[in-house]
GROMACS .gro file of C-alpha atoms in nm:
model
  470
    1MET     CA    1  -3.951   0.444  -0.342
    2ALA     CA    2  -3.575   0.406  -0.361
    3ARG     CA    3  -3.367   0.400  -0.047
    4LEU     CA    4  -3.084   0.653  -0.070
    5LYS     CA    5  -2.747   0.634   0.102
    6ALA     CA    6  -2.441   0.859   0.112
    7PHE     CA    7  -2.124   0.720  -0.044
    8THR     CA    8  -1.831   0.891   0.129
    9MET     CA    9  -1.452   0.889   0.127
   10PRO     CA   10  -1.352   0.583   0.334
   11LYS     CA   11  -1.072   0.575   0.589
   12TRP     CA   12  -0.798   0.311   0.572
   13GLY     CA   13  -0.553   0.341   0.860
   14ILE     CA   14  -0.535   0.596   1.139
   15GLU     CA   15  -0.301   0.826   0.944
   16MET     CA   16  -0.522   0.863   0.636
   17SER     CA   17  -0.676   1.209   0.610
   18GLU     CA   18  -0.767   1.232   0.241
   19GLY     CA   19  -0.791   1.029  -0.079
   20THR     CA   20  -0.795   1.091  -0.453
   21ILE     CA   21  -1.062   0.954  -0.687
   22ALA     CA   22  -0.841   0.787  -0.947
   23GLU     CA   23  -1.131   0.658  -1.157
   24TRP     CA   24  -1.503   0.586  -1.137
   25MET     CA   25  -1.556   0.227  -1.255
   26VAL     CA   26  -1.934   0.260  -1.297
   27ALA     CA   27  -2.130   0.545  -1.454
   28GLU     CA   28  -2.414   0.744  -1.302
   29ASN     CA   29  -2.746   0.549  -1.310
   30GLN     CA   30  -2.565   0.233  -1.425
   31PRO     CA   31  -2.691  -0.066  -1.221
   32PHE     CA   32  -2.422  -0.275  -1.052
   33ALA     CA   33  -2.417  -0.601  -0.859
   34LYS     CA   34  -2.275  -0.678  -0.519
   35GLY     CA   35  -1.897  -0.718  -0.545
   36THR     CA   36  -1.857  -0.481  -0.840
   37VAL     CA   37  -1.557  -0.249  -0.817
   38LEU     CA   38  -1.714   0.097  -0.792
   39THR     CA   39  -1.411   0.324  -0.784
   40LEU     CA   40  -1.034   0.335  -0.743
   41ILE     CA   41  -0.913   0.559  -0.459
   42GLU     CA   42  -0.550   0.661  -0.424
   43THR     CA   43  -0.403   0.720  -0.079
   44ASP     CA   44  -0.051   0.828   0.012
   45LYS     CA   45   0.112   0.507  -0.110
   46ILE     CA   46  -0.142   0.270  -0.264
   47THR     CA   47  -0.450   0.248  -0.484
   48ASN     CA   48  -0.753   0.077  -0.326
   49GLU     CA   49  -1.048  -0.087  -0.500
   50VAL     CA   50  -1.383  -0.005  -0.338
   51GLU     CA   51  -1.634  -0.283  -0.400
   52ALA     CA   52  -2.012  -0.269  -0.377
   53GLU     CA   53  -2.151  -0.433  -0.065
   54ALA     CA   54  -2.498  -0.471  -0.223
   55ASP     CA   55  -2.676  -0.433  -0.556
   56GLY     CA   56  -2.761  -0.076  -0.650
   57ARG     CA   57  -2.663   0.220  -0.862
   58PHE     CA   58  -2.527   0.571  -0.828
   59VAL     CA   59  -2.807   0.819  -0.878
   60ARG     CA   60  -2.563   1.109  -0.856
   61LEU     CA   61  -2.184   1.126  -0.885
   62ILE     CA   62  -2.051   1.429  -0.698
   63ALA     CA   63  -1.675   1.377  -0.678
   64GLU     CA   64  -1.465   1.423  -0.991
   65ALA     CA   65  -1.196   1.180  -1.103
   66GLY     CA   66  -0.849   1.314  -1.032
   67GLN     CA   67  -0.962   1.533  -0.742
   68THR     CA   68  -0.869   1.485  -0.375
   69TYR     CA   69  -1.126   1.482  -0.095
   70PRO     CA   70  -1.096   1.454   0.285
   71VAL     CA   71  -1.204   1.142   0.473
   72GLY     CA   72  -1.583   1.144   0.520
   73ALA     CA   73  -1.652   1.378   0.225
   74LEU     CA   74  -1.962   1.302   0.016
   75LEU     CA   75  -1.853   1.139  -0.311
   76ALA     CA   76  -2.182   1.014  -0.454
   77VAL     CA   77  -2.541   0.921  -0.370
   78LEU     CA   78  -2.631   0.550  -0.375
   79SER     CA   79  -2.969   0.397  -0.444
   80ASP     CA   80  -3.081   0.041  -0.376
   81GLY     CA   81  -3.191   0.023  -0.738
   82GLY     CA   82  -3.532   0.191  -0.737
   83GLU     CA   83  -3.627   0.522  -0.894
   84ALA     CA   84  -3.502   0.819  -0.695
   85ASP     CA   85  -3.678   1.152  -0.655
   86PRO     CA   86  -3.438   1.434  -0.757
   87ALA     CA   87  -3.575   1.646  -0.472
   88GLU     CA   88  -3.477   1.377  -0.219
   89ILE     CA   89  -3.130   1.356  -0.371
   90ASP     CA   90  -3.092   1.733  -0.343
   91ALA     CA   91  -3.209   1.719   0.018
   92LEU     CA   92  -2.959   1.447   0.107
   93VAL     CA   93  -2.672   1.642  -0.053
   94ALA     CA   94  -2.776   1.970   0.110
   95GLY     CA   95  -2.817   1.818   0.456
   96PHE     CA   96  -2.513   1.591   0.445
   97LYS     CA   97  -2.270   1.602   0.738
   98PRO     CA   98  -1.923   1.444   0.697
   99VAL     CA   99  -1.866   1.105   0.859
  100ASP     CA  100  -1.556   0.895   0.919
  101ALA     CA  101  -1.601   0.646   0.634
  102SER     CA  102  -1.863   0.515   0.396
  103PHE     CA  103  -1.757   0.153   0.451
  104ALA     CA  104  -1.723   0.077   0.822
  105PRO     CA  105  -1.465  -0.185   0.925
  106ASP     CA  106  -1.731  -0.442   1.004
  107GLY     CA  107  -1.915  -0.393   0.675
  108ASP     CA  108  -2.223  -0.217   0.811
  109GLU     CA  109  -2.390   0.054   0.611
  110THR     CA  110  -2.311   0.417   0.684
  111PRO     CA  111  -2.626   0.609   0.770
  112ALA     CA  112  -2.709   0.880   0.521
  113ALA     CA  113  -2.849   1.220   0.606
  114ALA     CA  114  -3.223   1.191   0.632
  115PRO     CA  115  -3.439   1.380   0.376
  116PRO     CA  116  -3.698   1.630   0.499
  117ALA     CA  117  -3.988   1.479   0.687
  118ALA     CA  118  -4.268   1.362   0.458
  119PRO     CA  119  -4.635   1.317   0.550
  120GLU     CA  120  -4.605   0.941   0.586
  121PRO     CA  121  -4.724   0.723   0.871
  122VAL     CA  122  -4.462   0.663   1.140
  123VAL     CA  123  -4.351   0.301   1.157
  124ALA     CA  124  -4.269   0.169   1.501
  125ALA     CA  125  -3.917   0.042   1.554
  126PRO     CA  126  -3.883  -0.337   1.566
  127ALA     CA  127  -3.877  -0.499   1.907
  128ALA     CA  128  -3.541  -0.579   2.055
  129PRO     CA  129  -3.418  -0.920   1.928
  130ALA     CA  130  -3.389  -1.212   2.162
  131ILE     CA  131  -3.014  -1.238   2.119
  132PRO     CA  132  -2.788  -1.292   2.421
  133ASP     CA  133  -2.597  -0.985   2.535
  134GLY     CA  134  -2.266  -1.168   2.520
  135ILE     CA  135  -2.278  -1.201   2.140
  136ALA     CA  136  -2.097  -0.921   1.950
  137ILE     CA  137  -2.325  -0.825   1.663
  138SER     CA  138  -2.384  -0.501   1.472
  139PRO     CA  139  -2.728  -0.332   1.490
  140VAL     CA  140  -2.797  -0.392   1.119
  141ALA     CA  141  -2.700  -0.758   1.149
  142ARG     CA  142  -2.919  -0.793   1.461
  143ASP     CA  143  -3.225  -0.656   1.277
  144LYS     CA  144  -3.169  -0.883   0.977
  145ALA     CA  145  -3.123  -1.190   1.196
  146VAL     CA  146  -3.447  -1.119   1.388
  147ALA     CA  147  -3.645  -1.055   1.067
  148ALA     CA  148  -3.523  -1.384   0.919
  149GLY     CA  149  -3.560  -1.582   1.243
  150LEU     CA  150  -3.192  -1.673   1.231
  151ASP     CA  151  -3.015  -1.816   1.537
  152VAL     CA  152  -2.679  -1.640   1.545
  153ALA     CA  153  -2.539  -1.839   1.837
  154GLY     CA  154  -2.330  -2.060   1.609
  155LEU     CA  155  -2.245  -1.791   1.356
  156SER     CA  156  -1.879  -1.695   1.309
  157GLY     CA  157  -1.832  -1.319   1.277
  158SER     CA  158  -1.595  -1.169   1.020
  159GLY     CA  159  -1.592  -0.818   1.168
  160ARG     CA  160  -1.336  -0.665   1.396
  161GLY     CA  161  -1.284  -0.878   1.707
  162GLY     CA  162  -1.515  -1.150   1.572
  163ARG     CA  163  -1.815  -0.918   1.551
  164ILE     CA  164  -2.107  -1.055   1.345
  165THR     CA  165  -2.178  -0.824   1.051
  166ALA     CA  166  -2.474  -0.782   0.819
  167GLN     CA  167  -2.277  -0.965   0.553
  168ASP     CA  168  -2.234  -1.268   0.782
  169VAL     CA  169  -2.611  -1.280   0.835
  170ASP     CA  170  -2.676  -1.247   0.460
  171ARG     CA  171  -2.448  -1.544   0.392
  172ALA     CA  172  -2.624  -1.755   0.653
  173ILE     CA  173  -2.973  -1.666   0.524
  174SER     CA  174  -2.912  -1.738   0.158
  175PRO     CA  175  -2.645  -1.935  -0.030
  176PRO     CA  176  -2.379  -1.738  -0.218
  177ALA     CA  177  -2.505  -1.611  -0.550
  178VAL     CA  178  -2.349  -1.753  -0.863
  179PRO     CA  179  -2.302  -1.486  -1.131
  180THR     CA  180  -2.465  -1.540  -1.469
  181LEU     CA  181  -2.192  -1.517  -1.731
  182VAL     CA  182  -2.267  -1.444  -2.094
  183GLY     CA  183  -2.013  -1.504  -2.367
  184VAL     CA  184  -1.804  -1.767  -2.538
  185LEU     CA  185  -1.652  -1.887  -2.210
  186PRO     CA  186  -1.833  -2.142  -1.993
  187PRO     CA  187  -1.972  -2.017  -1.661
  188SER     CA  188  -1.769  -2.093  -1.351
  189PRO     CA  189  -1.899  -2.384  -1.141
  190PRO     CA  190  -2.071  -2.311  -0.808
  191SER     CA  191  -1.823  -2.254  -0.527
  192PRO     CA  192  -1.858  -2.167  -0.157
  193VAL     CA  193  -1.551  -1.940  -0.181
  194PHE     CA  194  -1.622  -1.571  -0.118
  195ALA     CA  195  -1.501  -1.412  -0.443
  196THR     CA  196  -1.581  -1.126  -0.679
  197PRO     CA  197  -1.758  -1.202  -1.010
  198MET     CA  198  -1.446  -1.103  -1.202
  199ALA     CA  199  -1.232  -1.335  -0.989
  200ARG     CA  200  -1.468  -1.626  -1.066
  201ARG     CA  201  -1.455  -1.538  -1.435
  202VAL     CA  202  -1.076  -1.528  -1.446
  203ALA     CA  203  -1.052  -1.851  -1.245
  204ALA     CA  204  -1.278  -2.024  -1.499
  205ILE     CA  205  -1.067  -1.896  -1.788
  206HIS     CA  206  -0.741  -2.025  -1.639
  207ALA     CA  207  -0.884  -2.337  -1.472
  208VAL     CA  208  -0.774  -2.221  -1.127
  209ALA     CA  209  -0.946  -2.365  -0.817
  210LEU     CA  210  -1.070  -2.077  -0.603
  211GLU     CA  211  -1.042  -2.298  -0.294
  212THR     CA  212  -0.662  -2.288  -0.323
  213ILE     CA  213  -0.635  -1.907  -0.327
  214ALA     CA  214  -0.605  -1.682  -0.021
  215GLY     CA  215  -0.814  -1.370  -0.076
  216SER     CA  216  -0.670  -1.023  -0.016
  217GLY     CA  217  -1.002  -0.837  -0.030
  218PRO     CA  218  -1.224  -0.732   0.258
  219ARG     CA  219  -1.287  -1.023   0.499
  220GLY     CA  220  -1.075  -1.257   0.284
  221ARG     CA  221  -1.262  -1.203  -0.041
  222VAL     CA  222  -1.082  -1.341  -0.347
  223ARG     CA  223  -1.025  -1.071  -0.608
  224LYS     CA  224  -0.914  -1.072  -0.969
  225ALA     CA  225  -0.556  -0.986  -0.870
  226ASP     CA  226  -0.542  -1.287  -0.635
  227VAL     CA  227  -0.640  -1.523  -0.916
  228LEU     CA  228  -0.396  -1.366  -1.163
  229ALA     CA  229  -0.117  -1.402  -0.907
  230ALA     CA  230  -0.176  -1.779  -0.912
  231VAL     CA  231  -0.149  -1.794  -1.292
  232PRO     CA  232   0.202  -1.788  -1.444
  233ALA     CA  233   0.178  -1.485  -1.671
  234PRO     CA  234   0.391  -1.473  -1.988
  235ALA     CA  235   0.627  -1.180  -2.016
  236PRO     CA  236   0.440  -0.905  -2.200
  237ALA     CA  237   0.586  -0.773  -2.521
  238PRO     CA  238   0.718  -0.419  -2.489
  239VAL     CA  239   0.465  -0.167  -2.608
  240PRO     CA  240   0.596   0.160  -2.746
  241VAL     CA  241   0.469   0.451  -2.541
  242ALA     CA  242   0.423   0.779  -2.714
  243ALA     CA  243   0.612   1.062  -2.546
  244PRO     CA  244   0.390   1.335  -2.405
  245ALA     CA  245   0.359   1.637  -2.625
  246ALA     CA  246   0.602   1.910  -2.523
  247PRO     CA  247   0.460   2.254  -2.442
  248ALA     CA  248   0.474   2.500  -2.729
  249PRO     CA  249   0.744   2.772  -2.706
  250GLY     CA  250   0.646   3.027  -2.446
  251GLU     CA  251   0.388   2.799  -2.281
  252VAL     CA  252   0.408   2.638  -1.938
  253GLU     CA  253   0.252   2.300  -1.865
  254VAL     CA  254   0.090   2.291  -1.518
  255VAL     CA  255   0.065   1.941  -1.365
  256ALA     CA  256  -0.115   1.896  -1.034
  257MET     CA  257   0.072   1.698  -0.769
  258SER     CA  258  -0.068   1.353  -0.698
  259SER     CA  259  -0.172   1.263  -0.346
  260MET     CA  260   0.145   1.058  -0.309
  261ARG     CA  261   0.366   1.341  -0.436
  262ARG     CA  262   0.207   1.589  -0.194
  263THR     CA  263   0.268   1.350   0.095
  264ILE     CA  264   0.631   1.301  -0.009
  265ALA     CA  265   0.680   1.678  -0.033
  266ARG     CA  266   0.530   1.735   0.312
  267ARG     CA  267   0.724   1.456   0.486
  268LEU     CA  268   1.061   1.546   0.331
  269THR     CA  269   1.015   1.914   0.410
  270GLU     CA  270   0.938   1.830   0.772
  271ALA     CA  271   1.233   1.588   0.787
  272LYS     CA  272   1.480   1.845   0.654
  273GLN     CA  273   1.347   2.121   0.880
  274GLN     CA  274   1.311   1.924   1.203
  275ILE     CA  275   1.590   1.662   1.189
  276PRO     CA  276   1.952   1.778   1.238
  277HIS     CA  277   2.120   1.587   0.955
  278PHE     CA  278   2.490   1.507   0.946
  279TYR     CA  279   2.668   1.300   0.684
  280VAL     CA  280   2.940   1.034   0.699
  281ARG     CA  281   3.097   0.931   0.368
  282ARG     CA  282   3.326   0.647   0.264
  283ARG     CA  283   3.462   0.470  -0.044
  284VAL     CA  284   3.460   0.089  -0.058
  285ARG     CA  285   3.603  -0.145  -0.318
  286ALA     CA  286   3.332  -0.349  -0.493
  287ASP     CA  287   3.538  -0.579  -0.719
  288ARG     CA  288   3.505  -0.883  -0.491
  289LEU     CA  289   3.132  -0.833  -0.443
  290LEU     CA  290   3.080  -0.803  -0.820
  291ALA     CA  291   3.292  -1.115  -0.879
  292LEU     CA  292   3.092  -1.311  -0.621
  293ARG     CA  293   2.766  -1.207  -0.788
  294ALA     CA  294   2.897  -1.299  -1.134
  295ALA     CA  295   2.978  -1.650  -1.011
  296VAL     CA  296   2.618  -1.718  -0.906
  297GLN     CA  297   2.442  -1.968  -1.131
  298GLY     CA  298   2.081  -1.917  -1.243
  299GLN     CA  299   1.881  -1.623  -1.113
  300ARG     CA  300   2.131  -1.375  -0.976
  301PRO     CA  301   2.048  -1.138  -0.692
  302SER     CA  302   2.103  -0.772  -0.772
  303VAL     CA  303   2.385  -0.568  -0.620
  304ASN     CA  304   2.115  -0.394  -0.419
  305ASP     CA  305   2.008  -0.727  -0.265
  306TYR     CA  306   2.366  -0.781  -0.140
  307LEU     CA  307   2.369  -0.424  -0.004
  308VAL     CA  308   2.044  -0.486   0.187
  309LYS     CA  309   2.201  -0.792   0.351
  310ALA     CA  310   2.523  -0.602   0.426
  311CYS     CA  311   2.331  -0.314   0.585
  312ALA     CA  312   2.128  -0.557   0.796
  313LEU     CA  313   2.438  -0.730   0.933
  314ALA     CA  314   2.611  -0.395   0.994
  315LEU     CA  315   2.305  -0.279   1.189
  316MET     CA  316   2.332  -0.586   1.410
  317GLU     CA  317   2.697  -0.499   1.476
  318VAL     CA  318   2.620  -0.131   1.544
  319PRO     CA  319   2.269  -0.130   1.698
  320GLN     CA  320   2.295   0.243   1.776
  321VAL     CA  321   2.201   0.304   1.410
  322ASN     CA  322   1.917   0.050   1.399
  323ILE     CA  323   1.665   0.288   1.556
  324GLN     CA  324   1.359   0.507   1.531
  325VAL     CA  325   1.324   0.847   1.700
  326HIS     CA  326   0.990   0.929   1.862
  327GLY     CA  327   0.995   1.265   2.036
  328GLN     CA  328   1.220   1.230   2.339
  329GLU     CA  329   1.252   0.851   2.302
  330ILE     CA  330   1.486   0.631   2.097
  331HIS     CA  331   1.344   0.293   1.992
  332ARG     CA  332   1.604   0.023   1.923
  333PHE     CA  333   1.509  -0.292   1.733
  334ALA     CA  334   1.618  -0.652   1.766
  335ASP     CA  335   1.593  -0.712   1.388
  336ALA     CA  336   1.698  -0.502   1.091
  337ASP     CA  337   1.386  -0.395   0.901
  338VAL     CA  338   1.546  -0.234   0.595
  339ALA     CA  339   1.331   0.000   0.385
  340VAL     CA  340   1.444   0.017   0.021
  341ALA     CA  341   1.363   0.317  -0.199
  342VAL     CA  342   1.170   0.220  -0.514
  343ALA     CA  343   1.091   0.474  -0.786
  344THR     CA  344   0.738   0.463  -0.931
  345GLU     CA  345   0.552   0.680  -1.180
  346LYS     CA  346   0.375   0.861  -0.894
  347GLY     CA  347   0.671   0.907  -0.662
  348LEU     CA  348   0.911   0.732  -0.429
  349VAL     CA  349   0.794   0.451  -0.201
  350THR     CA  350   0.998   0.253   0.051
  351PRO     CA  351   0.881  -0.110   0.091
  352ILE     CA  352   1.041  -0.287   0.385
  353VAL     CA  353   1.237  -0.614   0.395
  354ARG     CA  354   1.149  -0.736   0.744
  355ALA     CA  355   1.422  -0.904   0.955
  356ALA     CA  356   1.669  -0.883   0.667
  357ASP     CA  357   1.948  -0.991   0.904
  358ARG     CA  358   1.786  -1.337   0.929
  359LEU     CA  359   1.732  -1.379   0.552
  360SER     CA  360   1.973  -1.508   0.291
  361VAL     CA  361   2.062  -1.291  -0.007
  362ALA     CA  362   1.846  -1.515  -0.226
  363GLU     CA  363   1.549  -1.471   0.009
  364ILE     CA  364   1.602  -1.094   0.013
  365SER     CA  365   1.612  -1.096  -0.367
  366ALA     CA  366   1.279  -1.283  -0.387
  367ALA     CA  367   1.119  -1.056  -0.127
  368MET     CA  368   1.238  -0.740  -0.303
  369ALA     CA  369   1.112  -0.860  -0.641
  370GLY     CA  370   0.760  -0.898  -0.505
  371LEU     CA  371   0.771  -0.573  -0.308
  372ALA     CA  372   0.899  -0.371  -0.604
  373GLN     CA  373   0.635  -0.516  -0.836
  374ARG     CA  374   0.352  -0.431  -0.595
  375ALA     CA  375   0.500  -0.087  -0.529
  376ARG     CA  376   0.501   0.005  -0.898
  377ALA     CA  377   0.146  -0.129  -0.935
  378GLY     CA  378   0.028   0.069  -0.630
  379LYS     CA  379  -0.074  -0.253  -0.452
  380LEU     CA  380   0.143  -0.239  -0.141
  381LYS     CA  381  -0.031  -0.309   0.188
  382PRO     CA  382   0.020  -0.049   0.463
  383GLU     CA  383   0.225  -0.291   0.673
  384GLU     CA  384   0.464  -0.339   0.379
  385PHE     CA  385   0.581   0.024   0.375
  386THR     CA  386   0.509   0.150   0.728
  387GLY     CA  387   0.783   0.149   0.991
  388GLY     CA  388   1.131   0.016   0.923
  389SER     CA  389   1.447   0.077   1.125
  390PHE     CA  390   1.680   0.189   0.843
  391SER     CA  391   1.658   0.297   0.477
  392LEU     CA  392   1.868   0.227   0.167
  393SER     CA  393   1.857   0.445  -0.146
  394ASN     CA  394   2.063   0.326  -0.445
  395LEU     CA  395   2.091   0.545  -0.755
  396GLY     CA  396   2.386   0.354  -0.900
  397GLY     CA  397   2.166   0.213  -1.177
  398PHE     CA  398   2.118   0.568  -1.307
  399GLY     CA  399   2.490   0.642  -1.324
  400VAL     CA  400   2.483   0.868  -1.018
  401GLU     CA  401   2.829   0.871  -0.862
  402GLN     CA  402   2.743   1.012  -0.518
  403PHE     CA  403   2.454   1.186  -0.340
  404ASP     CA  404   2.314   1.255   0.007
  405ALA     CA  405   1.965   1.128   0.102
  406ILE     CA  406   1.707   1.280   0.336
  407ILE     CA  407   1.621   1.073   0.643
  408ASN     CA  408   1.286   0.894   0.633
  409PRO     CA  409   1.131   0.966   0.977
  410PRO     CA  410   1.093   0.818   1.230
  411GLN     CA  411   1.403   0.623   1.124
  412GLY     CA  412   1.739   0.754   1.241
  413ALA     CA  413   1.954   0.700   0.931
  414ILE     CA  414   1.954   0.635   0.555
  415LEU     CA  415   2.235   0.511   0.330
  416ALA     CA  416   2.283   0.662  -0.016
  417VAL     CA  417   2.476   0.448  -0.269
  418GLY     CA  418   2.617   0.560  -0.603
  419THR     CA  419   2.741   0.364  -0.902
  420ALA     CA  420   3.055   0.149  -0.892
  421ARG     CA  421   3.318   0.326  -1.102
  422PRO     CA  422   3.685   0.234  -1.166
  423GLU     CA  423   3.919   0.420  -0.931
  424PRO     CA  424   4.274   0.367  -0.804
  425ILE     CA  425   4.309   0.214  -0.457
  426ASP     CA  426   4.597   0.110  -0.231
  427ASP     CA  427   4.611  -0.271  -0.231
  428ASP     CA  428   4.889  -0.384   0.008
  429GLY     CA  429   5.121  -0.110  -0.114
  430ALA     CA  430   5.031  -0.155  -0.482
  431ILE     CA  431   4.808   0.077  -0.682
  432ARG     CA  432   4.518  -0.104  -0.846
  433ILE     CA  433   4.221   0.026  -1.041
  434VAL     CA  434   3.901  -0.150  -0.929
  435PRO     CA  435   3.526  -0.065  -0.915
  436VAL     CA  436   3.461   0.155  -0.612
  437LEU     CA  437   3.128   0.243  -0.446
  438HIS     CA  438   3.071   0.583  -0.288
  439LEU     CA  439   2.859   0.557   0.029
  440SER     CA  440   2.696   0.846   0.215
  441LEU     CA  441   2.524   0.785   0.548
  442SER     CA  442   2.273   1.052   0.662
  443CYS     CA  443   2.221   1.042   1.040
  444ASP     CA  444   1.984   1.206   1.289
  445HIS     CA  445   2.220   1.384   1.529
  446ARG     CA  446   1.957   1.382   1.803
  447ALA     CA  447   2.008   1.007   1.848
  448ILE     CA  448   2.321   0.906   1.653
  449ASP     CA  449   2.671   1.040   1.710
  450GLY     CA  450   2.945   1.073   1.451
  451ALA     CA  451   3.135   0.782   1.607
  452ASP     CA  452   2.829   0.558   1.565
  453GLY     CA  453   2.798   0.654   1.200
  454GLY     CA  454   3.168   0.591   1.145
  455ARG     CA  455   3.156   0.248   1.310
  456PHE     CA  456   2.853   0.154   1.101
  457LEU     CA  457   3.028   0.247   0.773
  458ALA     CA  458   3.339   0.059   0.885
  459ALA     CA  459   3.132  -0.255   0.954
  460LEU     CA  460   2.950  -0.211   0.622
  461ALA     CA  461   3.274  -0.166   0.429
  462GLY     CA  462   3.415  -0.482   0.587
  463LEU     CA  463   3.117  -0.682   0.467
  464ILE     CA  464   3.114  -0.539   0.114
  465GLU     CA  465   3.491  -0.584   0.070
  466ASN     CA  466   3.470  -0.939   0.211
  467PRO     CA  467   3.140  -1.056   0.057
  468GLY     CA  468   3.192  -1.414   0.172
  469LEU     CA  469   3.071  -1.292   0.512
  470LEU     CA  470   2.728  -1.225   0.358
   0.00000   0.00000   0.00000
């Protein structure tokens, strides 16, 4: 008889309350192996791959792709691979009670709702294992270790706080399985590295040593994306994308908001309603900054990279703007963690350049390139877009001359930058026409005064107009 288990919406981070099933990667009743990517789940900012922790199959898919479900909601029913009685599946679904997550942080299984009692003999629970009380080990791992006669004293736990998980016991009991590959490519050689089958396959194709790659998956598991990141990829040829069909005259196309778009809508509405915004605006000449950038040999930083550095240094000069507002408290920061707005297909995200005041413009450029690439691919880690002490939004690349941005709470200010356009300026009594940037600083009046905003823009203008200081 098959063992059934509830597959529920997992929880990543304390602020996550719901997730969207972007795509089911395996079909109902399709067997899968441990490490297989089962589904892609979208949260507010990123798309997560959920991998199988054991061999099995879905005997019933309940959640629909494209729909959003709260944390703990029943998404599917898992089987360990045996035949499942439809009546037992119905009983599990009917008696299911929401839980926090289907994949606990330490990798233990989530208990499913028990089916109705059947006339089977009651099996006594196993005796308590002879494992010292000082060892942190999950109940499932404890049972497996006792059944296998494994001494866990010297075992290194991969769970939270060094807790020994069921997966740690499985690794100690049996050597890592080597996938059987079928096709024109040779199978990958045996390796002790904890990696997905697809990662091993890709590593064999590109002759990449798995031992040299740091895994980004659960408990350091090497995934396909980790291997591809170690392979220099040629620039893909542009592929023409067909424009979506326009609605017929008189028709209205209804498009549901993505999870990310709903979160953006909620946060910006709250920010505009609850934060008393005021705006400080200034023009700055950009001809010297553009000339300095043009003189750079090789890979040139973008204008935005110079602006990130200028904002960071201005924040160090005017620390009253380098803040977060939490209720009745103002948090001031020793470093300038500048969040930069990046447009993606699903909405706006703000990856953060940490301690930008201590980085060179070239280092900021390299950091931003990686952050922007991961943001557009939906692969940002929570720590890469959470927090920040200041935000920068630059629409100059779209020809926007000037705009005002909404503050990104809990930060206290955001700078909006338009395009550099030729305008007349007073240059030591002479009128010159040079490229000029229009800056607009949005401030939270609960924590920042107009004088603080003015001093910040003055410091920023001094750095942009004298770019050698950067």
